[in-house]
PDB file of C-alpha atoms and ligand atoms in Angstrom:
ATOM      1  CA  MET A 671     104.094 100.567 116.289  1.00  0.00           C
ATOM      2  CA  SER A 672     107.185 100.803 117.515  1.00  0.00           C
ATOM      3  CA  ALA A 673     110.057 102.120 116.142  1.00  0.00           C
ATOM      4  CA  LEU A 674     113.145 101.308 114.309  1.00  0.00           C
ATOM      5  CA  THR A 675     115.710  99.349 115.690  1.00  0.00           C
ATOM      6  CA  THR A 676     119.755 100.312 114.988  1.00  0.00           C
ATOM      7  CA  LEU A 677     123.067  98.288 115.741  1.00  0.00           C
ATOM      8  CA  GLU A 678     126.650  99.372 115.630  1.00  0.00           C
ATOM      9  CA  ARG A 679     129.315  97.061 115.970  1.00  0.00           C
ATOM     10  CA  GLY A 680     132.851  98.790 115.145  1.00  0.00           C
ATOM     11  CA  PHE A 681     132.452 100.273 111.369  1.00  0.00           C
ATOM     12  CA  VAL A 682     129.334  98.735 110.671  1.00  0.00           C
ATOM     13  CA  ARG A 683     125.579 100.220 111.184  1.00  0.00           C
ATOM     14  CA  ALA A 684     122.180  98.942 110.149  1.00  0.00           C
ATOM     15  CA  THR A 685     118.452  99.546 111.093  1.00  0.00           C
ATOM     16  CA  ALA A 686     115.828  97.013 111.320  1.00  0.00           C
ATOM     17  CA  SER A 687     111.826  97.081 111.547  1.00  0.00           C
ATOM     18  CA  PRO A 688     109.398  95.432 113.717  1.00  0.00           C
ATOM     19  CA  VAL A 689     107.328  95.070 110.422  1.00  0.00           C
ATOM     20  CA  GLY A 690     108.575  91.921 108.563  1.00  0.00           C
ATOM     21  CA  GLY A 691     111.141  91.737 111.780  1.00  0.00           C
ATOM     22  CA  GLN A 692     113.073  92.870 109.116  1.00  0.00           C
ATOM     23  CA  LEU A 693     116.721  94.364 108.596  1.00  0.00           C
ATOM     24  CA  LEU A 694     116.316  97.829 106.295  1.00  0.00           C
ATOM     25  CA  THR A 695     120.327  98.734 106.003  1.00  0.00           C
ATOM     26  CA  CYS A 696     123.494  98.057 106.658  1.00  0.00           C
ATOM     27  CA  ALA A 697     126.679 100.321 106.013  1.00  0.00           C
ATOM     28  CA  VAL A 698     130.227  99.381 106.880  1.00  0.00           C
ATOM     29  CA  ASP A 699     131.933 102.277 106.959  1.00  0.00           C
ATOM     30  CA  GLY A 700     129.249 104.747 105.436  1.00  0.00           C
ATOM     31  CA  ARG A 701     129.099 102.452 102.543  1.00  0.00           C
ATOM     32  CA  GLU A 702     125.826 101.229 102.278  1.00  0.00           C
ATOM     33  CA  LEU A 703     125.250  97.275 101.235  1.00  0.00           C
ATOM     34  CA  LEU A 704     121.375  97.791 100.940  1.00  0.00           C
ATOM     35  CA  TYR A 705     119.166  98.931  98.727  1.00  0.00           C
ATOM     36  CA  LEU A 706     115.883 100.580 100.527  1.00  0.00           C
ATOM     37  CA  SER A 707     113.303 102.109  98.057  1.00  0.00           C
ATOM     38  CA  PRO A 708     112.910 106.146  98.978  1.00  0.00           C
ATOM     39  CA  LEU A 709     109.179 105.320  98.387  1.00  0.00           C
ATOM     40  CA  THR A 710     108.473 102.600 100.848  1.00  0.00           C
ATOM     41  CA  ASP A 711     107.587 103.414 104.443  1.00  0.00           C
ATOM     42  CA  PRO A 712     109.338 101.073 106.933  1.00  0.00           C
ATOM     43  CA  LEU A 713     106.975 101.352 109.586  1.00  0.00           C
ATOM     44  CA  SER A 714     103.675 101.639 107.631  1.00  0.00           C
ATOM     45  CA  GLY A 715     102.979  97.532 107.796  1.00  0.00           C
ATOM     46  CA  GLY A 716     103.006  96.843 104.037  1.00  0.00           C
ATOM     47  CA  ALA A 717     105.441  95.056 102.108  1.00  0.00           C
ATOM     48  CA  ILE A 718     108.734  97.188 102.563  1.00  0.00           C
ATOM     49  CA  ARG A 719     110.783  97.546  99.477  1.00  0.00           C
ATOM     50  CA  GLY A 720     114.488  96.812 100.231  1.00  0.00           C
ATOM     51  CA  GLY A 721     116.675  95.568 102.902  1.00  0.00           C
ATOM     52  CA  VAL A 722     116.451  91.670 103.581  1.00  0.00           C
ATOM     53  CA  PRO A 723     112.462  90.725 103.344  1.00  0.00           C
ATOM     54  CA  VAL A 724     111.637  87.407 104.848  1.00  0.00           C
ATOM     55  CA  CYS A 725     109.351  85.721 102.866  1.00  0.00           C
ATOM     56  CA  PHE A 726     107.773  82.679 104.844  1.00  0.00           C
ATOM     57  CA  PRO A 727     106.080  80.537 104.648  1.00  0.00           C
ATOM     58  CA  TRP A 728     105.788  80.579 100.828  1.00  0.00           C
ATOM     59  CA  PHE A 729     107.167  81.823  97.900  1.00  0.00           C
ATOM     60  CA  GLY A 730     105.715  84.414  95.721  1.00  0.00           C
ATOM     61  CA  ASN A 731     102.214  82.857  95.437  1.00  0.00           C
ATOM     62  CA  GLY A 732     103.072  79.386  96.752  1.00  0.00           C
ATOM     63  CA  PRO A 733     103.046  75.865  95.195  1.00  0.00           C
ATOM     64  CA  SER A 734      99.700  76.376  94.009  1.00  0.00           C
ATOM     65  CA  GLY A 735     100.460  79.990  92.385  1.00  0.00           C
ATOM     66  CA  ALA A 736      97.149  81.438  94.071  1.00  0.00           C
ATOM     67  CA  LEU A 737      98.449  81.977  97.658  1.00  0.00           C
ATOM     68  CA  GLN A 738      98.234  85.237  99.321  1.00  0.00           C
ATOM     69  CA  PRO A 739      99.661  87.839 100.363  1.00  0.00           C
ATOM     70  CA  SER A 740     102.801  87.823  98.121  1.00  0.00           C
ATOM     71  CA  HIS A 741     106.045  86.194  99.583  1.00  0.00           C
ATOM     72  CA  GLY A 742     103.649  85.028 102.410  1.00  0.00           C
ATOM     73  CA  PHE A 743     102.583  86.370 105.543  1.00  0.00           C
ATOM     74  CA  ALA A 744     105.816  86.875 107.422  1.00  0.00           C
ATOM     75  CA  ARG A 745     107.024  89.851 105.765  1.00  0.00           C
ATOM     76  CA  THR A 746     103.938  92.096 106.020  1.00  0.00           C
ATOM     77  CA  SER A 747     103.278  91.149 110.062  1.00  0.00           C
ATOM     78  CA  ARG A 748     104.817  92.579 113.329  1.00  0.00           C
ATOM     79  CA  TRP A 749     107.280  90.555 114.758  1.00  0.00           C
ATOM     80  CA  THR A 750     108.296  90.966 118.802  1.00  0.00           C
ATOM     81  CA  ARG A 751     112.064  91.905 119.429  1.00  0.00           C
ATOM     82  CA  LEU A 752     113.348  89.011 121.576  1.00  0.00           C
ATOM     83  CA  SER A 753     116.541  90.137 122.317  1.00  0.00           C
ATOM     84  CA  GLU A 754     118.568  93.345 121.413  1.00  0.00           C
ATOM     85  CA  SER A 755     122.339  94.053 122.060  1.00  0.00           C
ATOM     86  CA  ALA A 756     124.568  96.528 120.173  1.00  0.00           C
ATOM     87  CA  GLY A 757     125.366  94.257 117.180  1.00  0.00           C
ATOM     88  CA  GLU A 758     122.558  92.067 117.354  1.00  0.00           C
ATOM     89  CA  VAL A 759     118.811  91.775 117.393  1.00  0.00           C
ATOM     90  CA  VAL A 760     116.345  89.025 117.161  1.00  0.00           C
ATOM     91  CA  TRP A 761     112.909  88.770 116.018  1.00  0.00           C
ATOM     92  CA  GLN A 762     110.304  86.693 116.969  1.00  0.00           C
ATOM     93  CA  LEU A 763     107.064  85.538 115.127  1.00  0.00           C
ATOM     94  CA  ASP A 764     104.023  82.973 116.130  1.00  0.00           C
ATOM     95  CA  PRO A 765     100.841  81.986 115.541  1.00  0.00           C
ATOM     96  CA  ALA A 766      99.249  84.105 117.420  1.00  0.00           C
ATOM     97  CA  ALA A 767     100.948  87.065 116.021  1.00  0.00           C
ATOM     98  CA  VAL A 768      99.568  86.092 112.607  1.00  0.00           C
ATOM     99  CA  ALA A 769      96.376  84.720 113.754  1.00  0.00           C
ATOM    100  CA  ASP A 770      94.198  86.976 111.648  1.00  0.00           C
ATOM    101  CA  SER A 771      96.684  87.187 108.551  1.00  0.00           C
ATOM    102  CA  PRO A 772      95.430  87.006 105.232  1.00  0.00           C
ATOM    103  CA  GLY A 773      96.887  83.733 104.193  1.00  0.00           C
ATOM    104  CA  ARG A 774      96.985  82.168 107.698  1.00  0.00           C
ATOM    105  CA  ALA A 775      94.103  79.998 106.948  1.00  0.00           C
ATOM    106  CA  GLU A 776      95.956  78.175 104.019  1.00  0.00           C
ATOM    107  CA  TRP A 777      98.829  77.673 106.344  1.00  0.00           C
ATOM    108  CA  PRO A 778      97.550  76.651 109.732  1.00  0.00           C
ATOM    109  CA  PHE A 779     100.248  75.004 110.927  1.00  0.00           C
ATOM    110  CA  ALA A 780     102.026  75.581 114.844  1.00  0.00           C
ATOM    111  CA  PHE A 781     105.346  77.286 114.360  1.00  0.00           C
ATOM    112  CA  LEU A 782     108.015  79.454 115.766  1.00  0.00           C
ATOM    113  CA  ALA A 783     110.091  81.597 113.845  1.00  0.00           C
ATOM    114  CA  THR A 784     113.285  83.480 114.879  1.00  0.00           C
ATOM    115  CA  CYS A 785     114.873  86.109 112.633  1.00  0.00           C
ATOM    116  CA  ARG A 786     118.804  86.612 113.749  1.00  0.00           C
ATOM    117  CA  GLN A 787     120.244  89.785 112.230  1.00  0.00           C
ATOM    118  CA  SER A 788     123.954  89.891 113.127  1.00  0.00           C
ATOM    119  CA  LEU A 789     126.596  92.588 112.604  1.00  0.00           C
ATOM    120  CA  THR A 790     129.437  91.268 111.279  1.00  0.00           C
ATOM    121  CA  GLU A 791     133.614  92.867 110.734  1.00  0.00           C
ATOM    122  CA  ALA A 792     132.820  93.924 107.211  1.00  0.00           C
ATOM    123  CA  GLY A 793     128.592  93.036 106.880  1.00  0.00           C
ATOM    124  CA  VAL A 794     126.134  91.066 108.544  1.00  0.00           C
ATOM    125  CA  ARG A 795     124.271  87.584 108.576  1.00  0.00           C
ATOM    126  CA  VAL A 796     120.952  87.305 108.684  1.00  0.00           C
ATOM    127  CA  ALA A 797     119.538  83.946 109.720  1.00  0.00           C
ATOM    128  CA  LEU A 798     115.993  82.928 109.867  1.00  0.00           C
ATOM    129  CA  THR A 799     114.787  79.306 112.114  1.00  0.00           C
ATOM    130  CA  VAL A 800     111.553  78.156 111.472  1.00  0.00           C
ATOM    131  CA  ARG A 801     110.514  75.450 114.489  1.00  0.00           C
ATOM    132  CA  ASN A 802     107.949  73.000 114.133  1.00  0.00           C
ATOM    133  CA  THR A 803     105.716  73.628 117.615  1.00  0.00           C
ATOM    134  CA  GLY A 804     102.983  71.334 116.854  1.00  0.00           C
ATOM    135  CA  GLU A 805     102.284  67.458 116.245  1.00  0.00           C
ATOM    136  CA  GLU A 806     102.225  67.041 112.544  1.00  0.00           C
ATOM    137  CA  ALA A 807     104.697  67.599 109.896  1.00  0.00           C
ATOM    138  CA  PHE A 808     104.739  70.358 107.671  1.00  0.00           C
ATOM    139  CA  THR A 809     106.497  71.678 104.626  1.00  0.00           C
ATOM    140  CA  TYR A 810     107.243  75.581 103.663  1.00  0.00           C
ATOM    141  CA  GLU A 811     109.094  77.869 101.784  1.00  0.00           C
ATOM    142  CA  ALA A 812     111.497  80.101 102.439  1.00  0.00           C
ATOM    143  CA  LEU A 813     113.435  82.930 101.094  1.00  0.00           C
ATOM    144  CA  LEU A 814     116.075  86.046 102.512  1.00  0.00           C
ATOM    145  CA  HIS A 815     115.150  88.304  99.862  1.00  0.00           C
ATOM    146  CA  THR A 816     118.033  90.239  99.773  1.00  0.00           C
ATOM    147  CA  TYR A 817     118.381  93.726  98.188  1.00  0.00           C
ATOM    148  CA  LEU A 818     121.876  94.446  97.291  1.00  0.00           C
ATOM    149  CA  ARG A 819     122.444  98.302  96.662  1.00  0.00           C
ATOM    150  CA  VAL A 820     124.529  98.506  93.638  1.00  0.00           C
ATOM    151  CA  SER A 821     125.619 101.690  91.827  1.00  0.00           C
ATOM    152  CA  ASP A 822     124.032 100.305  88.042  1.00  0.00           C
ATOM    153  CA  ALA A 823     123.015  97.552  87.916  1.00  0.00           C
ATOM    154  CA  ALA A 824     123.734  97.426  84.012  1.00  0.00           C
ATOM    155  CA  PRO A 825     127.009  96.260  84.432  1.00  0.00           C
ATOM    156  CA  THR A 826     127.305  94.568  87.480  1.00  0.00           C
ATOM    157  CA  ARG A 827     128.131  90.600  87.804  1.00  0.00           C
ATOM    158  CA  LEU A 828     127.552  87.748  89.644  1.00  0.00           C
ATOM    159  CA  SER A 829     130.066  85.360  89.763  1.00  0.00           C
ATOM    160  CA  GLY A 830     129.618  81.492  91.476  1.00  0.00           C
ATOM    161  CA  LEU A 831     126.553  80.230  89.626  1.00  0.00           C
ATOM    162  CA  SER A 832     128.196  79.088  86.301  1.00  0.00           C
ATOM    163  CA  GLY A 833     127.199  75.471  85.694  1.00  0.00           C
ATOM    164  CA  SER A 834     124.069  75.598  88.042  1.00  0.00           C
ATOM    165  CA  THR A 835     120.647  75.004  86.361  1.00  0.00           C
ATOM    166  CA  TYR A 836     117.711  77.733  87.174  1.00  0.00           C
ATOM    167  CA  LEU A 837     114.337  77.823  86.434  1.00  0.00           C
ATOM    168  CA  ASP A 838     113.708  80.451  84.027  1.00  0.00           C
ATOM    169  CA  LYS A 839     110.336  82.244  85.648  1.00  0.00           C
ATOM    170  CA  PRO A 840     109.806  84.793  82.349  1.00  0.00           C
ATOM    171  CA  ASN A 841     109.944  81.824  80.267  1.00  0.00           C
ATOM    172  CA  ASP A 842     107.413  79.492  81.697  1.00  0.00           C
ATOM    173  CA  PHE A 843     110.108  77.854  84.200  1.00  0.00           C
ATOM    174  CA  ARG A 844     112.279  76.579  81.493  1.00  0.00           C
ATOM    175  CA  PRO A 845     115.243  74.901  83.269  1.00  0.00           C
ATOM    176  CA  THR A 846     118.062  76.541  82.029  1.00  0.00           C
ATOM    177  CA  VAL A 847     122.106  75.933  82.526  1.00  0.00           C
ATOM    178  CA  GLN A 848     123.803  79.059  83.451  1.00  0.00           C
ATOM    179  CA  ASP A 849     127.004  79.887  81.419  1.00  0.00           C
ATOM    180  CA  GLY A 850     129.638  82.039  83.262  1.00  0.00           C
ATOM    181  CA  ASP A 851     128.640  85.005  85.210  1.00  0.00           C
ATOM    182  CA  VAL A 852     124.747  86.535  85.370  1.00  0.00           C
ATOM    183  CA  GLY A 853     124.401  89.491  83.732  1.00  0.00           C
ATOM    184  CA  PHE A 854     121.895  92.236  84.498  1.00  0.00           C
ATOM    185  CA  THR A 855     121.458  93.825  81.034  1.00  0.00           C
ATOM    186  CA  GLU A 856     117.833  92.613  80.741  1.00  0.00           C
ATOM    187  CA  PRO A 857     115.261  91.857  83.734  1.00  0.00           C
ATOM    188  CA  LEU A 858     115.548  88.313  84.934  1.00  0.00           C
ATOM    189  CA  ASP A 859     113.987  86.278  87.300  1.00  0.00           C
ATOM    190  CA  ARG A 860     115.409  82.915  88.171  1.00  0.00           C
ATOM    191  CA  ILE A 861     115.572  80.170  90.397  1.00  0.00           C
ATOM    192  CA  TYR A 862     119.058  78.524  90.831  1.00  0.00           C
ATOM    193  CA  SER A 863     119.693  74.984  92.078  1.00  0.00           C
ATOM    194  CA  SER A 864     122.514  75.765  94.142  1.00  0.00           C
ATOM    195  CA  GLU A 865     124.309  75.985  97.653  1.00  0.00           C
ATOM    196  CA  ALA A 866     127.654  78.107  96.368  1.00  0.00           C
ATOM    197  CA  ALA A 867     128.765  81.216  97.446  1.00  0.00           C
ATOM    198  CA  LEU A 868     128.492  84.087  95.099  1.00  0.00           C
ATOM    199  CA  VAL A 869     130.374  87.358  94.623  1.00  0.00           C
ATOM    200  CA  LEU A 870     128.596  90.719  93.155  1.00  0.00           C
ATOM    201  CA  HIS A 871     131.305  92.610  91.197  1.00  0.00           C
ATOM    202  CA  ASP A 872     129.590  96.178  90.994  1.00  0.00           C
ATOM    203  CA  SER A 873     132.103  98.840  89.266  1.00  0.00           C
ATOM    204  CA  GLY A 874     133.331 100.037  92.314  1.00  0.00           C
ATOM    205  CA  ARG A 875     133.377  97.344  94.645  1.00  0.00           C
ATOM    206  CA  ALA A 876     132.838  93.609  95.408  1.00  0.00           C
ATOM    207  CA  LEU A 877     130.409  91.772  98.139  1.00  0.00           C
ATOM    208  CA  ARG A 878     130.192  88.365  99.121  1.00  0.00           C
ATOM    209  CA  ILE A 879     127.241  86.291  99.649  1.00  0.00           C
ATOM    210  CA  ASP A 880     127.727  83.494 101.820  1.00  0.00           C
ATOM    211  CA  LYS A 881     124.643  81.150 102.588  1.00  0.00           C
ATOM    212  CA  GLN A 882     123.990  78.227 104.946  1.00  0.00           C
ATOM    213  CA  GLY A 883     120.943  75.733 104.813  1.00  0.00           C
ATOM    214  CA  SER A 884     120.158  76.912 101.311  1.00  0.00           C
ATOM    215  CA  ALA A 885     119.264  75.074  98.607  1.00  0.00           C
ATOM    216  CA  THR A 886     118.055  77.515  96.256  1.00  0.00           C
ATOM    217  CA  THR A 887     118.796  81.049  94.963  1.00  0.00           C
ATOM    218  CA  VAL A 888     116.827  83.532  93.172  1.00  0.00           C
ATOM    219  CA  VAL A 889     118.189  86.408  91.348  1.00  0.00           C
ATOM    220  CA  TRP A 890     116.042  88.951  90.133  1.00  0.00           C
ATOM    221  CA  ASN A 891     115.972  92.278  88.539  1.00  0.00           C
ATOM    222  CA  PRO A 892     112.698  93.946  87.098  1.00  0.00           C
ATOM    223  CA  GLY A 893     114.515  96.800  84.891  1.00  0.00           C
ATOM    224  CA  ASP A 894     111.925  98.867  83.687  1.00  0.00           C
ATOM    225  CA  HIS A 895     108.965  96.900  84.644  1.00  0.00           C
ATOM    226  CA  ALA A 896     109.546  97.673  88.028  1.00  0.00           C
ATOM    227  CA  PRO A 897     107.038  97.652  91.040  1.00  0.00           C
ATOM    228  CA  ALA A 898     105.162 101.132  92.045  1.00  0.00           C
ATOM    229  CA  ASP A 899     107.172 101.561  94.824  1.00  0.00           C
ATOM    230  CA  VAL A 900     110.594 101.759  92.963  1.00  0.00           C
ATOM    231  CA  PRO A 901     111.196 104.946  91.569  1.00  0.00           C
ATOM    232  CA  ALA A 902     111.781 105.495  88.009  1.00  0.00           C
ATOM    233  CA  GLY A 903     114.774 104.248  86.690  1.00  0.00           C
ATOM    234  CA  GLY A 904     115.528 102.860  90.241  1.00  0.00           C
ATOM    235  CA  TRP A 905     116.053  98.906  89.449  1.00  0.00           C
ATOM    236  CA  ARG A 906     119.587 100.212  88.277  1.00  0.00           C
ATOM    237  CA  ASP A 907     120.463 100.643  91.742  1.00  0.00           C
ATOM    238  CA  PHE A 908     119.596  97.412  93.301  1.00  0.00           C
ATOM    239  CA  VAL A 909     119.857  93.379  92.339  1.00  0.00           C
ATOM    240  CA  CYS A 910     118.444  90.776  94.550  1.00  0.00           C
ATOM    241  CA  VAL A 911     120.346  88.185  95.496  1.00  0.00           C
ATOM    242  CA  GLU A 912     117.980  85.411  97.356  1.00  0.00           C
ATOM    243  CA  ALA A 913     119.398  82.757  99.881  1.00  0.00           C
ATOM    244  CA  GLY A 914     116.486  80.463 100.218  1.00  0.00           C
ATOM    245  CA  ASN A 915     114.782  77.040 100.239  1.00  0.00           C
ATOM    246  CA  VAL A 916     112.062  77.113  97.387  1.00  0.00           C
ATOM    247  CA  GLY A 917     110.020  74.721  94.946  1.00  0.00           C
ATOM    248  CA  ASP A 918     111.054  71.216  94.950  1.00  0.00           C
ATOM    249  CA  ARG A 919     113.494  72.009  97.792  1.00  0.00           C
ATOM    250  CA  ALA A 920     111.146  73.496 100.306  1.00  0.00           C
ATOM    251  CA  ILE A 921     111.549  72.175 103.656  1.00  0.00           C
ATOM    252  CA  THR A 922     109.484  69.749 105.426  1.00  0.00           C
ATOM    253  CA  LEU A 923     109.651  69.746 109.514  1.00  0.00           C
ATOM    254  CA  ASP A 924     108.395  66.690 111.248  1.00  0.00           C
ATOM    255  CA  ALA A 925     107.255  67.742 114.903  1.00  0.00           C
ATOM    256  CA  GLY A 926     109.472  69.429 117.267  1.00  0.00           C
ATOM    257  CA  ALA A 927     112.170  70.130 114.292  1.00  0.00           C
ATOM    258  CA  GLU A 928     113.485  72.933 113.404  1.00  0.00           C
ATOM    259  CA  HIS A 929     116.156  74.560 109.860  1.00  0.00           C
ATOM    260  CA  THR A 930     118.154  77.494 109.992  1.00  0.00           C
ATOM    261  CA  LEU A 931     118.366  79.019 106.724  1.00  0.00           C
ATOM    262  CA  ALA A 932     121.241  82.356 106.569  1.00  0.00           C
ATOM    263  CA  THR A 933     122.969  84.444 104.323  1.00  0.00           C
ATOM    264  CA  GLU A 934     125.981  86.959 105.133  1.00  0.00           C
ATOM    265  CA  ILE A 935     126.593  89.954 103.352  1.00  0.00           C
ATOM    266  CA  SER A 936     130.231  91.273 102.925  1.00  0.00           C
ATOM    267  CA  LEU A 937     132.051  93.964 101.675  1.00  0.00           C
ATOM    268  CA  ILE A 938     135.564  92.747 100.372  1.00  0.00           C
ATOM    269  CA  GLU A 939     136.863  94.645  98.002  1.00  0.00           C
ATOM    270  CA  VAL A 940     136.683  98.847  97.125  1.00  0.00           C
ATOM    271  CA  LEU A 941     138.088  99.905  94.522  1.00  0.00           C
ATOM    272  CA  ALA A 942     139.841 102.773  93.901  1.00  0.00           C
ATOM    273  CA  THR A 943     137.001 104.570  91.929  1.00  0.00           C
ATOM    274  CA  GLU A 944     134.603 104.261  95.016  1.00  0.00           C
ATOM    275  CA  ALA A 945     137.087 104.651  98.074  1.00  0.00           C
ATOM    276  CA  GLY A 946     138.042 108.257  96.539  1.00  0.00           C
ATOM    277  CA  ARG A 947     134.615 109.228  96.706  1.00  0.00           C
TER     278      ARG A 947
HETATM  279  O1  G6P B 420     107.152  92.552  94.510  1.00  0.00           O
HETATM  280  P1  G6P B 420     107.108  91.085  94.994  1.00  0.00           P
HETATM  281  O2  G6P B 420     105.765  90.366  95.845  1.00  0.00           O
HETATM  282  O3  G6P B 420     108.204  92.125  96.455  1.00  0.00           O
HETATM  283  O4  G6P B 420     108.277  90.357  94.329  1.00  0.00           O
HETATM  284  C1  G6P B 420     109.260  90.553  94.064  1.00  0.00           C
HETATM  285  C2  G6P B 420     110.098  89.467  93.507  1.00  0.00           C
HETATM  286  O5  G6P B 420     110.349  88.611  94.144  1.00  0.00           O
HETATM  287  C3  G6P B 420     111.189  87.476  93.852  1.00  0.00           C
HETATM  288  O6  G6P B 420     112.650  88.030  93.550  1.00  0.00           O
HETATM  289  C4  G6P B 420     110.382  86.737  92.593  1.00  0.00           C
HETATM  290  O7  G6P B 420     111.233  85.925  92.088  1.00  0.00           O
HETATM  291  C5  G6P B 420     110.272  87.398  91.674  1.00  0.00           C
HETATM  292  O8  G6P B 420     108.906  87.036  90.533  1.00  0.00           O
HETATM  293  C6  G6P B 420     109.289  88.696  92.340  1.00  0.00           C
HETATM  294  O9  G6P B 420     108.764  89.962  91.198  1.00  0.00           O
END
């Protein structure tokens, strides 16, 4: 298994893994924007807990609720590094790379996926392009499952979703309208219908989350019931804000068509408390 890729542009540094074609870390002037669990191994071939996993061609267990692996075969597949420069890496996944992957038989279409990770002046842009290289139309879900590092999830607030409707997963996907900022004082798992840009207010800083080609945003924090590859209390170290097209906003591509889903994470404000540390 080849090593991690490192990127550098100005004050921004990042690392990425061929497993999942996945961005792992991105620091601006030494301030890490992404969470990466200390219990995860980015080269083992299993799902990586943290960074920006690429979920494709389905979200969760798919429209039927029965598909495996969770979030599709792309995140545990080995992607090919197509090109690399100091500030950008492009990964590619094609049918040959997933021929033996669990779940491939349930989604057998001809596709080409590229994931472009480009450093910006204040963070990183991740863009997933999926092309239909076959002769029949297909439908897929995709999600850039971004783990944003925070100093403490509990007082963190996410603005930009007020007035949007979300499906509340823990409550049988009940449609609910967001009133004001999203807080993280309790576990949450929501699928918002929204194309809006967002701002995450941590106690020491603010991150801006921009999206393109994305009709849904998933917001997730597991609270104390975090998966086993998150250390005890580790839920406080991240919130997931995930640009995607899932559920009834899945993408259908005709033969030869392509679609790009992108998210850009930028450090926009550092408060005195963090600037001094
Ligand atoms: O444990 P994973 O397969 O990585 O999934 C982690 C989480 O991803 C998304 O945010 C889903 O909305 C959650 O329901 C899921 O628990």
